[in-house]
Short mmCIF file of C-alpha atoms in Angstrom, two decimals:
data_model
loop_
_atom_site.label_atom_id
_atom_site.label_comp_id
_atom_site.label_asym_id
_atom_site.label_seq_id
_atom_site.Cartn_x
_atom_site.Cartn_y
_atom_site.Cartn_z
CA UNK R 538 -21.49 1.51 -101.62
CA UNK R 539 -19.69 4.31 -103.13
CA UNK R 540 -19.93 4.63 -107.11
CA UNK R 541 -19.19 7.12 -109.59
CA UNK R 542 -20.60 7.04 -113.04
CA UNK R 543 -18.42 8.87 -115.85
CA UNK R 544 -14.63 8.51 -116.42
CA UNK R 545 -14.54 12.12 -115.27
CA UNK R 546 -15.93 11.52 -112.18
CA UNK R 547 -13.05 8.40 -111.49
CA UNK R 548 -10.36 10.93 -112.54
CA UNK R 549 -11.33 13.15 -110.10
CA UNK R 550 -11.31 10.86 -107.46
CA UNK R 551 -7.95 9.47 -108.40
CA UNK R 552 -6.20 12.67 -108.26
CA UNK R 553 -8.37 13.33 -104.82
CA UNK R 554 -6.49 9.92 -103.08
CA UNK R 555 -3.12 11.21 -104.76
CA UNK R 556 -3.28 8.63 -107.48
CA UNK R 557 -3.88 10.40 -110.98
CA UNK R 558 -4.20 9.05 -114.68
CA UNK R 559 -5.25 10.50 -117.86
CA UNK R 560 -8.24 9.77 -119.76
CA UNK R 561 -6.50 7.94 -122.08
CA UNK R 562 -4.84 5.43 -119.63
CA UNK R 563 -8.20 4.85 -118.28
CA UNK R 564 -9.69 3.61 -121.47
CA UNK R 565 -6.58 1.74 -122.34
CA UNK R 566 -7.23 -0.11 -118.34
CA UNK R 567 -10.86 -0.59 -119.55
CA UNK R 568 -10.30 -2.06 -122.90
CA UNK R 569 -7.83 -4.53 -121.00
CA UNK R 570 -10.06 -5.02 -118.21
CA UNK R 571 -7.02 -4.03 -115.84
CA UNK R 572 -9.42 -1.64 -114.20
CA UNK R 573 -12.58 -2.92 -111.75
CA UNK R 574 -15.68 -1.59 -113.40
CA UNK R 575 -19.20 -2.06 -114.95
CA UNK R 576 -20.61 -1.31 -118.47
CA UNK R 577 -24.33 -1.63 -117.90
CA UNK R 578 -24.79 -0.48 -121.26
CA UNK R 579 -23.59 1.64 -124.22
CA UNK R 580 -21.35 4.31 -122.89
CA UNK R 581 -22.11 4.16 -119.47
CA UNK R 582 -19.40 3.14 -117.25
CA UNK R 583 -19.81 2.42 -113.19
CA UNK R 584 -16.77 2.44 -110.70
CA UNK R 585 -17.28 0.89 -107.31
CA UNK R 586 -15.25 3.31 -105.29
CA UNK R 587 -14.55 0.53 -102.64
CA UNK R 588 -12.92 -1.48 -105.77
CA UNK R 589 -11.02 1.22 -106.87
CA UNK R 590 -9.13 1.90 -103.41
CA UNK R 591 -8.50 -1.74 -103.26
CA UNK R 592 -7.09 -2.10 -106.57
CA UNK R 593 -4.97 1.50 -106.04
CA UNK R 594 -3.76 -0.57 -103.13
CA UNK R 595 -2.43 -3.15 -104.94
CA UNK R 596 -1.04 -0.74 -107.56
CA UNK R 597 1.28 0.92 -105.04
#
């Protein structure tokens, strides 16, 4: 399984696969919960990269 563990670290992988967003869209997907991820605790986010391609997918 394939995870990254910052916001920075999905951002860079989104504009890797040709799909980019700003910070601030990315919080406003989390807050929603429009966005597959995992808050273990406090700040820490984690984003399944497998999850993210499949919900790019769907995006497109």
């Amino acid at each position: 399984m394939r995870k990254v563990y910052r916001i920075e670290e999905l951002l860079t992988y989104l504009a890797s696969i040709g799909y980019p967003l700003t910070e601030e869209k990315i919080h406003h997907l989390i807050q929603n919960k429009d966005i597959p991820h995992l808050r273990p605790y406090g700040n820490l986010y984690v984003f399944n990269l497998d999850h993210i391609d499949w919900w790019v997918s769907q995006r497109r």
